CSV table of N, CA and C in Angstrom, one decimal:
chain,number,residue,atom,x,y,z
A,1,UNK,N,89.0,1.8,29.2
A,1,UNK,CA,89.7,2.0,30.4
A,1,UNK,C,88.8,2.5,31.5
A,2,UNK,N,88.6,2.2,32.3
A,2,UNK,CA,87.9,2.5,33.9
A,2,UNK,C,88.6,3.1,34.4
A,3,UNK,N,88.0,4.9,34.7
A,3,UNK,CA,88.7,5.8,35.4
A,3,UNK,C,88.2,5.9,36.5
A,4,UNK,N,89.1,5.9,37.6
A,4,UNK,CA,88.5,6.0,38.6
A,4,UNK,C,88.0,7.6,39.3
A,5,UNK,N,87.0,7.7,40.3
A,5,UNK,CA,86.5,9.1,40.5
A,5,UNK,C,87.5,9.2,41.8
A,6,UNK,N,86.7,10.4,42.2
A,6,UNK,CA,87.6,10.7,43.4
A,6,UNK,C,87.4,10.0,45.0
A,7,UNK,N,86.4,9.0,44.7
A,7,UNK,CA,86.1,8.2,45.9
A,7,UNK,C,86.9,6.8,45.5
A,8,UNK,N,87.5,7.1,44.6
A,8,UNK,CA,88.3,5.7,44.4
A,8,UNK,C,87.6,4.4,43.2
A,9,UNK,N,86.2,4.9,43.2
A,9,UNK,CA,85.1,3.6,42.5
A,9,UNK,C,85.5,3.9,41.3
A,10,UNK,N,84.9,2.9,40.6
A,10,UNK,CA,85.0,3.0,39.2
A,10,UNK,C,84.2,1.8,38.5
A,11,UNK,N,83.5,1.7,37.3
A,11,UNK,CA,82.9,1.2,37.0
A,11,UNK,C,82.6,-0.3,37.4
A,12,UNK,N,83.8,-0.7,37.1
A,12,UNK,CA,84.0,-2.3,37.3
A,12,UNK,C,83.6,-2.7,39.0
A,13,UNK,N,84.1,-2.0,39.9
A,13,UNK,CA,84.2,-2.5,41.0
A,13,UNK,C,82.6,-1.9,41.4
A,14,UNK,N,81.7,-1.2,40.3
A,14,UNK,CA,80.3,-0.9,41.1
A,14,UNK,C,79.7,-2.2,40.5
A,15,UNK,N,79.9,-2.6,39.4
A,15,UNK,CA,79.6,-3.7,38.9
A,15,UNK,C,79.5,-5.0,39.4
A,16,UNK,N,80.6,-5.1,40.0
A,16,UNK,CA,81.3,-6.7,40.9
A,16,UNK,C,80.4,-6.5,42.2
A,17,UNK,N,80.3,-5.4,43.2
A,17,UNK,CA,79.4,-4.7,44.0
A,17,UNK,C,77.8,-5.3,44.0
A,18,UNK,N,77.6,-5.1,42.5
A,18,UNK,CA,75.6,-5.4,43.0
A,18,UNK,C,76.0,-6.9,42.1
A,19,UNK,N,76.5,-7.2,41.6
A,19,UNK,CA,76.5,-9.0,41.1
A,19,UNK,C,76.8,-9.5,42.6
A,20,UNK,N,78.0,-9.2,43.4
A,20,UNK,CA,78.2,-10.0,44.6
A,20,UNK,C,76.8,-9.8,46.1
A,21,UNK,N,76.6,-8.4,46.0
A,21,UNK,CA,75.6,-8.5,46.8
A,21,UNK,C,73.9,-8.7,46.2
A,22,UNK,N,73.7,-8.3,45.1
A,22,UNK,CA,72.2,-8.5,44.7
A,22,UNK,C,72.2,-10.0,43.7
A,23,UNK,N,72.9,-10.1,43.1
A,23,UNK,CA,73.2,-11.4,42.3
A,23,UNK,C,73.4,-11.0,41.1
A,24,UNK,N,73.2,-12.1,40.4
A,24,UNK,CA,73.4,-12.5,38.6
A,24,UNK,C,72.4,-11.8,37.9
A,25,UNK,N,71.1,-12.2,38.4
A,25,UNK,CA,69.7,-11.0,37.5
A,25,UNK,C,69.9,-9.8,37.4
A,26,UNK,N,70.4,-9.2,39.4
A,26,UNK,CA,70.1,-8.0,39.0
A,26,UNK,C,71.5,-7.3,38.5
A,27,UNK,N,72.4,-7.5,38.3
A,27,UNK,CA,73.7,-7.3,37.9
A,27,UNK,C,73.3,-6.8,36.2
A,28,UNK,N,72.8,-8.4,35.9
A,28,UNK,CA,72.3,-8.7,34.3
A,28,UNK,C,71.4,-7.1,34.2
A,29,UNK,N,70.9,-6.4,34.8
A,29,UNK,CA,69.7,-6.0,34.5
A,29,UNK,C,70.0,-4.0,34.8
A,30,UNK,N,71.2,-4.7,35.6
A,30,UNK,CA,71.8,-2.9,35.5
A,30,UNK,C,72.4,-2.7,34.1
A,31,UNK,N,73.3,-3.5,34.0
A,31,UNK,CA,74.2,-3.8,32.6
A,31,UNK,C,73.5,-3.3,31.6
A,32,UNK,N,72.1,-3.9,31.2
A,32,UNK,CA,71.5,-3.8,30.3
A,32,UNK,C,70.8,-2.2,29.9
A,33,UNK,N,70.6,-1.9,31.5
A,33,UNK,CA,70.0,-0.7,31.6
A,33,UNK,C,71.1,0.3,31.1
A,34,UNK,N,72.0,-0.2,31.2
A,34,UNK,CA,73.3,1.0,31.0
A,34,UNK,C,74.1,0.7,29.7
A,35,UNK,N,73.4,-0.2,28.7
A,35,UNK,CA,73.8,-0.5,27.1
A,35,UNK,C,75.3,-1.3,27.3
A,36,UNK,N,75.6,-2.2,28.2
A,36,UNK,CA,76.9,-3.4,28.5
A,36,UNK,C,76.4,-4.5,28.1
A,37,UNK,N,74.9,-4.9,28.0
A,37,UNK,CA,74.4,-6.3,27.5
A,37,UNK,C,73.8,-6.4,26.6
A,38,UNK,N,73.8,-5.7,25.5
A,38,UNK,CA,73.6,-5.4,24.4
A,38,UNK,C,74.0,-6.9,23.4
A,39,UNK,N,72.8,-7.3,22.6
A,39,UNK,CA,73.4,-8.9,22.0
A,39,UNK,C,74.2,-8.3,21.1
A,40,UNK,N,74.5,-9.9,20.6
A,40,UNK,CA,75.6,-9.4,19.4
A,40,UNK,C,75.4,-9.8,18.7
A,41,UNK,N,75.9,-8.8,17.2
A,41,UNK,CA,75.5,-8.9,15.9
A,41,UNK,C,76.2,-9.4,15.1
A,42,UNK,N,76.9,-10.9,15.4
A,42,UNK,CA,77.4,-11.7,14.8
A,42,UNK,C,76.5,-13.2,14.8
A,43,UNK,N,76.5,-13.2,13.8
A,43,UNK,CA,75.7,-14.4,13.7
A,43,UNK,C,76.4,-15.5,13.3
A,44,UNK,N,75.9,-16.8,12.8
A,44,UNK,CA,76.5,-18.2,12.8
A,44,UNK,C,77.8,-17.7,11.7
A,45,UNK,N,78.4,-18.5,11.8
A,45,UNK,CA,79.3,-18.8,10.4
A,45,UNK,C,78.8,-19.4,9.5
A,46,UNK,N,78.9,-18.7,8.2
A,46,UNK,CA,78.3,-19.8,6.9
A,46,UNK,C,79.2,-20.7,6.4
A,47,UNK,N,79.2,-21.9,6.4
A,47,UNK,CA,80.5,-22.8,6.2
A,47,UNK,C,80.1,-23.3,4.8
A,48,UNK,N,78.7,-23.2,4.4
A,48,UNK,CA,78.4,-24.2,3.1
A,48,UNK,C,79.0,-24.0,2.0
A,49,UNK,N,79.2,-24.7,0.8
A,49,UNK,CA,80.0,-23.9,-0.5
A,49,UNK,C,81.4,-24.7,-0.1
A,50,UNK,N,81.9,-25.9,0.3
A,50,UNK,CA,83.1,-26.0,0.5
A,50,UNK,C,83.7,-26.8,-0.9
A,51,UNK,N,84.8,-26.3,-1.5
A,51,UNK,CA,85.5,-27.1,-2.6
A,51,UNK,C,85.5,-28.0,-2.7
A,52,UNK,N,85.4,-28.8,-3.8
A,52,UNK,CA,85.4,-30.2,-4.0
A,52,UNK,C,86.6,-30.7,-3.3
A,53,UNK,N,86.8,-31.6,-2.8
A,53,UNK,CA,87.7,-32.6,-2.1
A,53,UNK,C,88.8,-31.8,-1.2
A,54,UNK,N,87.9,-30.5,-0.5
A,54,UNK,CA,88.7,-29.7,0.6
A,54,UNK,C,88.9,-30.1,1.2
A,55,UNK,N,90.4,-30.3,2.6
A,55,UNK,CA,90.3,-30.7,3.4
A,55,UNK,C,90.8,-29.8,5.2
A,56,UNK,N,90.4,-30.0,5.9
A,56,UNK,CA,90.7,-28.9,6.7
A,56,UNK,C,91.1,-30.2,8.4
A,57,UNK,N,91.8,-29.7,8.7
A,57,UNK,CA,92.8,-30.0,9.7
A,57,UNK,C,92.4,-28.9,11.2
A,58,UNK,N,92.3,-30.1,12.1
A,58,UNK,CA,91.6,-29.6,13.2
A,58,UNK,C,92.8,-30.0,14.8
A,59,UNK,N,93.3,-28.7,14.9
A,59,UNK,CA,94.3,-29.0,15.9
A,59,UNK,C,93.6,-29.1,17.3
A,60,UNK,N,93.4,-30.3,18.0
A,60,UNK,CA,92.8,-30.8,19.1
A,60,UNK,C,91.8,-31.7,19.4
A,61,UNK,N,91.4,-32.6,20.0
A,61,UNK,CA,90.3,-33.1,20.4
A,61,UNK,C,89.6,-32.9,21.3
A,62,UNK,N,89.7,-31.8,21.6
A,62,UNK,CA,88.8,-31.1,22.7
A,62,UNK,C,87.2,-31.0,22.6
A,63,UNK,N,86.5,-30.4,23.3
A,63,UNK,CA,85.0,-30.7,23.1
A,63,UNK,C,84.8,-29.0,21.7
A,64,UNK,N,85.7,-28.3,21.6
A,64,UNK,CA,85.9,-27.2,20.7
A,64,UNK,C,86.6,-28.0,19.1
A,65,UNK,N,87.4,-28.5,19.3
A,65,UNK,CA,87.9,-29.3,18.1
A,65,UNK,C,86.6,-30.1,17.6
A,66,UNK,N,86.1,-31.3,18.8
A,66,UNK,CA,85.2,-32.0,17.8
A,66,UNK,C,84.1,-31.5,17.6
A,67,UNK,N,83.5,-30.1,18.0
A,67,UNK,CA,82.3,-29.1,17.4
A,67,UNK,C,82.6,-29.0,16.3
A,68,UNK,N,84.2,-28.6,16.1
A,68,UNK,CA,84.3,-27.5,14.7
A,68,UNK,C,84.4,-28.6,14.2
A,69,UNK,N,84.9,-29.9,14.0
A,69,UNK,CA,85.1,-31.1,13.1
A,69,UNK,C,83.6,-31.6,12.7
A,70,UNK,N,82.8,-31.9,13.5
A,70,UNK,CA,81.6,-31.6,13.3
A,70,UNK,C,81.1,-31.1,12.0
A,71,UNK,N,80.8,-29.7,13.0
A,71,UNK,CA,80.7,-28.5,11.6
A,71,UNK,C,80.8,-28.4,10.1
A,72,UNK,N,82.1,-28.0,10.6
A,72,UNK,CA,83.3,-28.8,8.8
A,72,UNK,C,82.6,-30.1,8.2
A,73,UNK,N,82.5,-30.9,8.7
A,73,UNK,CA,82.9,-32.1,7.8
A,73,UNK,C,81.5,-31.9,7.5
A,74,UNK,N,80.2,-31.4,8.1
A,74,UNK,CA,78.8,-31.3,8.1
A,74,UNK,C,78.6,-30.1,6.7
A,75,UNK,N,79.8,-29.3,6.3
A,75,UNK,CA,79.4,-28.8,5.4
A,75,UNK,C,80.3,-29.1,4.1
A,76,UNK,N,80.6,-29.9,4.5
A,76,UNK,CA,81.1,-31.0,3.0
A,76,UNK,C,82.9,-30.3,3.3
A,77,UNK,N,83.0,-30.7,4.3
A,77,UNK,CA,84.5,-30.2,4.5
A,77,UNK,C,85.8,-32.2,4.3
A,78,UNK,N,86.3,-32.7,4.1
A,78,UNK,CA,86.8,-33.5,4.8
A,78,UNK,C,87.9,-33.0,6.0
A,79,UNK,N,87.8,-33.4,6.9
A,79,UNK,CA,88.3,-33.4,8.2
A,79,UNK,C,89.1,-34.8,8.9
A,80,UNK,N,90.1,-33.6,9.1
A,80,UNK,CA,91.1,-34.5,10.2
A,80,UNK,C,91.3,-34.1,11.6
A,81,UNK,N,91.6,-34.6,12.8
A,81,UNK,CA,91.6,-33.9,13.9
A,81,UNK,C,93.0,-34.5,14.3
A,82,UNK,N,94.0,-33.7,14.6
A,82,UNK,CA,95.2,-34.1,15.3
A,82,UNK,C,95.1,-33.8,16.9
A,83,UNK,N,95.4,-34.6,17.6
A,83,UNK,CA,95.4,-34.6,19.0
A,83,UNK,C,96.8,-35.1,19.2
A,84,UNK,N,97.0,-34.2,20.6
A,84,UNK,CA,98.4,-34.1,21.5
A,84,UNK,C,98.6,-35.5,21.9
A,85,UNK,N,97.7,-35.7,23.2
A,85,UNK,CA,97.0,-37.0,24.1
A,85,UNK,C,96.4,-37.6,23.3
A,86,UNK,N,96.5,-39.4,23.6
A,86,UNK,CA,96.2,-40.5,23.5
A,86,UNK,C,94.5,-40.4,23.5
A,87,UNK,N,94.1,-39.8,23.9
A,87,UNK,CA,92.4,-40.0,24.3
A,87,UNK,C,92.0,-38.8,24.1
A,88,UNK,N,90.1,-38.5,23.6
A,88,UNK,CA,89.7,-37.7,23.3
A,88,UNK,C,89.0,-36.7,24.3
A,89,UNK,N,88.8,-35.5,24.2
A,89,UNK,CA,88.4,-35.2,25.4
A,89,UNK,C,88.8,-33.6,26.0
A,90,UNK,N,90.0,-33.8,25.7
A,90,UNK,CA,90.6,-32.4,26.2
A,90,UNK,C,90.7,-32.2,27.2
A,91,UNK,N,90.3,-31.0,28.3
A,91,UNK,CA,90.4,-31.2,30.0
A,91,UNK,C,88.7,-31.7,30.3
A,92,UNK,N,88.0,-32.1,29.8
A,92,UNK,CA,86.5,-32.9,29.9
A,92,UNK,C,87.3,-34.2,29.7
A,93,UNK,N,87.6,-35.2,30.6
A,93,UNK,CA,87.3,-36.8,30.5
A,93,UNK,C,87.0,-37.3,32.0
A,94,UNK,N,86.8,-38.4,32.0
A,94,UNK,CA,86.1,-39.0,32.6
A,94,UNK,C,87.1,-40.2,33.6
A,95,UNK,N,87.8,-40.1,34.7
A,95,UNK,CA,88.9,-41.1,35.3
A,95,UNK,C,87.7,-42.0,35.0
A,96,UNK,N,88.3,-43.8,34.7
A,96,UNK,CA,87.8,-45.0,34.8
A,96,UNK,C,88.5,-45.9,35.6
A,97,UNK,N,87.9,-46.6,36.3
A,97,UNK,CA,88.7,-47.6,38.0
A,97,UNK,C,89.3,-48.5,36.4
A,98,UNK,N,90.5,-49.4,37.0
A,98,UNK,CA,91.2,-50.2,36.5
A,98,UNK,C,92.2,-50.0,35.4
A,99,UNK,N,92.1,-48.4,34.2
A,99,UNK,CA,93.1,-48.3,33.6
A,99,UNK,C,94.2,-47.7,33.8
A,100,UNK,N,95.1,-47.4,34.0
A,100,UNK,CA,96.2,-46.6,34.2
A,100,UNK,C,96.3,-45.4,33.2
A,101,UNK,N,96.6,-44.0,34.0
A,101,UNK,CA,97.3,-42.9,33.1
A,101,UNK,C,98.6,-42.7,34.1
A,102,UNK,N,99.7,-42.2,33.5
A,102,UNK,CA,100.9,-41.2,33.9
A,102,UNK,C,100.8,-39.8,33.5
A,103,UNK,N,100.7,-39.4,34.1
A,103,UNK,CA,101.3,-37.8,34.1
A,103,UNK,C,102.4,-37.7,33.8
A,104,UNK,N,102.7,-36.5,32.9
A,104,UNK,CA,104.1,-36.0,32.5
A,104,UNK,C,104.9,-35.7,34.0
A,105,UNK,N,104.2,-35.3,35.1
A,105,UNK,CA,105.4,-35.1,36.2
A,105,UNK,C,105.6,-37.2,36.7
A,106,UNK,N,105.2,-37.7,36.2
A,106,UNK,CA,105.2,-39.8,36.6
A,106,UNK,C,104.1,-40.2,37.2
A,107,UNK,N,103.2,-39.0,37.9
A,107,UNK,CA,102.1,-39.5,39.0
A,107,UNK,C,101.0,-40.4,37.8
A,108,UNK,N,100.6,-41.5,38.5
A,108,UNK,CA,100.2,-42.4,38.0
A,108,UNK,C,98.7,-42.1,38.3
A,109,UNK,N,97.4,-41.8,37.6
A,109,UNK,CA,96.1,-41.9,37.9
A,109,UNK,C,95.5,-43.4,37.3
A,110,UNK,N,94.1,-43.4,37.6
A,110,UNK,CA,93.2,-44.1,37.1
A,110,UNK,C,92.6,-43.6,36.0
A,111,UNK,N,92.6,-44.4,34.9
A,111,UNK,CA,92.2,-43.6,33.6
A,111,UNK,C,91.3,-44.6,32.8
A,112,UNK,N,90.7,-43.8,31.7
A,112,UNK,CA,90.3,-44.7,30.4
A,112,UNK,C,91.4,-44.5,29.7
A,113,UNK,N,91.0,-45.6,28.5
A,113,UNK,CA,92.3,-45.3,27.5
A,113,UNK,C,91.3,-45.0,26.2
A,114,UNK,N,92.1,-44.8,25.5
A,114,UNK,CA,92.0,-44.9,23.9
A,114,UNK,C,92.2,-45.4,22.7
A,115,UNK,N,92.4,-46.0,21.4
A,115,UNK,CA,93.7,-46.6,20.4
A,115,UNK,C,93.8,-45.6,20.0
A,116,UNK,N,94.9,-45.8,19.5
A,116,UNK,CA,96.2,-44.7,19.0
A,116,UNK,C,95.4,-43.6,18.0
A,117,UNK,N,94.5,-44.4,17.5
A,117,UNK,CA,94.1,-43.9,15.7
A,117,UNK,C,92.7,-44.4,15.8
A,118,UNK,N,91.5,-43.4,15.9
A,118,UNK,CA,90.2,-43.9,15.8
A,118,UNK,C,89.6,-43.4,14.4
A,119,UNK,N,88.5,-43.7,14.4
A,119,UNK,CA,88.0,-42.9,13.6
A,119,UNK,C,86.2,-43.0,14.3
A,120,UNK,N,85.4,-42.0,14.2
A,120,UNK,CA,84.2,-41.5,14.6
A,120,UNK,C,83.2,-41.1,13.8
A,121,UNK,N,82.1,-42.4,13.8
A,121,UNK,CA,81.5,-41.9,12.7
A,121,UNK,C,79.9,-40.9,13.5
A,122,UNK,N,79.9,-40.1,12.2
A,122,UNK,CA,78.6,-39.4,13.4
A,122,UNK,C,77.3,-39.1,12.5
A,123,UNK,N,76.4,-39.3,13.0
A,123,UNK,CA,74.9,-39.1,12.3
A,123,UNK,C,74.8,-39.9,11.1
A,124,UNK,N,75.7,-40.9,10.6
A,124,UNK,CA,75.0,-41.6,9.5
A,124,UNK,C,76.3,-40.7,8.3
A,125,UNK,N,77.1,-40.1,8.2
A,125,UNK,CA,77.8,-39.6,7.8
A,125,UNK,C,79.3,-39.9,7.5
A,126,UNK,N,80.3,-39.2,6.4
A,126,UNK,CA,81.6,-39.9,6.8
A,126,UNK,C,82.4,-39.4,8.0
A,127,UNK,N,83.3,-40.5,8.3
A,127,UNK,CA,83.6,-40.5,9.6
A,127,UNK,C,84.9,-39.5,9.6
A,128,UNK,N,84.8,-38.6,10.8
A,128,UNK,CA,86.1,-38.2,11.2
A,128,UNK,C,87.3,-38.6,11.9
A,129,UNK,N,88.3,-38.7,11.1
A,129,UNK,CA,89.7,-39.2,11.4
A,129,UNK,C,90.2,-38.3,12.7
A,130,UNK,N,91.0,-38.9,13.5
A,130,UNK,CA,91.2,-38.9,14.5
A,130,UNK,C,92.8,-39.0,15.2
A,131,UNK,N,93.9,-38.4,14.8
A,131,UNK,CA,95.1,-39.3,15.1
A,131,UNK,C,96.0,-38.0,15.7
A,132,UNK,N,96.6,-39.5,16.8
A,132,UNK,CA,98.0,-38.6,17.7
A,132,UNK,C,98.8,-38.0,16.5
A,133,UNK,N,99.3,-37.0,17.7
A,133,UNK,CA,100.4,-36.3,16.5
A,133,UNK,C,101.7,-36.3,17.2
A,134,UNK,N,101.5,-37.0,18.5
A,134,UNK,CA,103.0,-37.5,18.9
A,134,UNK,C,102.5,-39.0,19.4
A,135,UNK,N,103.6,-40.2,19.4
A,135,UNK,CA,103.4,-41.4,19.7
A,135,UNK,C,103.1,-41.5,20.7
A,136,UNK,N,102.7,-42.6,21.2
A,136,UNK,CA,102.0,-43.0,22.5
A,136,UNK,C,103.2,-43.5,23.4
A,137,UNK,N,103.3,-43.6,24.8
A,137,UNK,CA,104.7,-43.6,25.2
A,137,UNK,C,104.6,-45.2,25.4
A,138,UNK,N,105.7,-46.0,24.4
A,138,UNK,CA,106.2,-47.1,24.9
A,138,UNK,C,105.2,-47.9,23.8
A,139,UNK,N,104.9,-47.3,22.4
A,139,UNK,CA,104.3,-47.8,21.6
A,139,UNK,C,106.0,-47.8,20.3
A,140,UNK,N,105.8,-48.3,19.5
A,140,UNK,CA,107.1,-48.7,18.9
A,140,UNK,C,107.2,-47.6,17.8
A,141,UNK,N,108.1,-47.4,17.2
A,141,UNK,CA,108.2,-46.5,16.3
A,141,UNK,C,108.5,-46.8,15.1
C-alpha cells in the first residue's frame, strides 16, 4: 500500500513523475536503485516427463494458447486447442480485402476466414488439433 506523506506524494506518483519526465531508462534505473527491479526467480516451467497417451486441452487460440499448445505437445503432451471464433488468432489477426466478418453487434468488416476444424502441423512434429467449440453461424448442425 502507498502511503502518502504530508505533501500529498507517495511512491507511485514519484515514480510516474521521472518515467514521464526523464523517460523509461532513467525510471528503470531509479527502480533498480531502490530494489523494485529486482529479476525474478522463477524460471521456465519443466513440462518434460508427460504420461503416456496424456492429453491436455487448451482453451483458446490466441497467440498465448498456441505457445502453450506448442509447449505441451513439444513435451510429449497430446494437445487440443478449443477456440470461441472461427479463426485463429485471438485479438492479433490480420483484416483481408474481399472476405467478410460480422460482428456480434451485425457490423459487417473485411476479414480472412478459416475452416471450421484445422489441424497445424509444426516443426516436423504431430499436429495440433484445432476446433470451434461453438458452430460457425449458418453452418448446419
Amino acid at each position: 500500500m502507498n502511503k502518502e506523506n504530508s505533501t500529498g506524494m507517495n511512491r507511485r506518483a514519484l515514480l510516474r513523475m521521472i518515467g514521464q519526465v526523464a523517460g523509461g531508462s532513467a525510471l528503470y534505473n531509479v527502480m533498480s536503485s531502490l530494489g523494485f527491479a529486482a529479476d525474478s526467480q522463477y524460471g521456465p516451467v519443466k513440462l518434460s516427463g508427460a504420461p503416456s497417451g496424456a492429453k491436455v486441452i487448451v482453451l483458446g487460440a490466441g497467440w498465448a494458447g498456441l505457445v502453450a499448445a506448442l509447449e505441451l505437445r513439444d513435451a510429449g503432451y497430446n494437445v487440443e486447442i478449443l477456440e470461441y471464433n472461427s479463426r485463429i488468432g485471438g485479438r492479433a489477426w490480420t483484416l483481408r480485402g474481399g472476405d467478410t466478418y460480422t460482428e456480434m453487434g451485425g457490423e459487417t468488416q473485411q476479414s480472412a476466414s478459416i475452416p471450421d476444424c484445422m489441424s497445424i502441423p509444426v516443426r516436423g512434429a504431430s499436429p495440433i488439433i484445432i476446433a470451434p467449440i461453438w458452430p460457425t453461424p449458418g453452418a448446419s448442425t
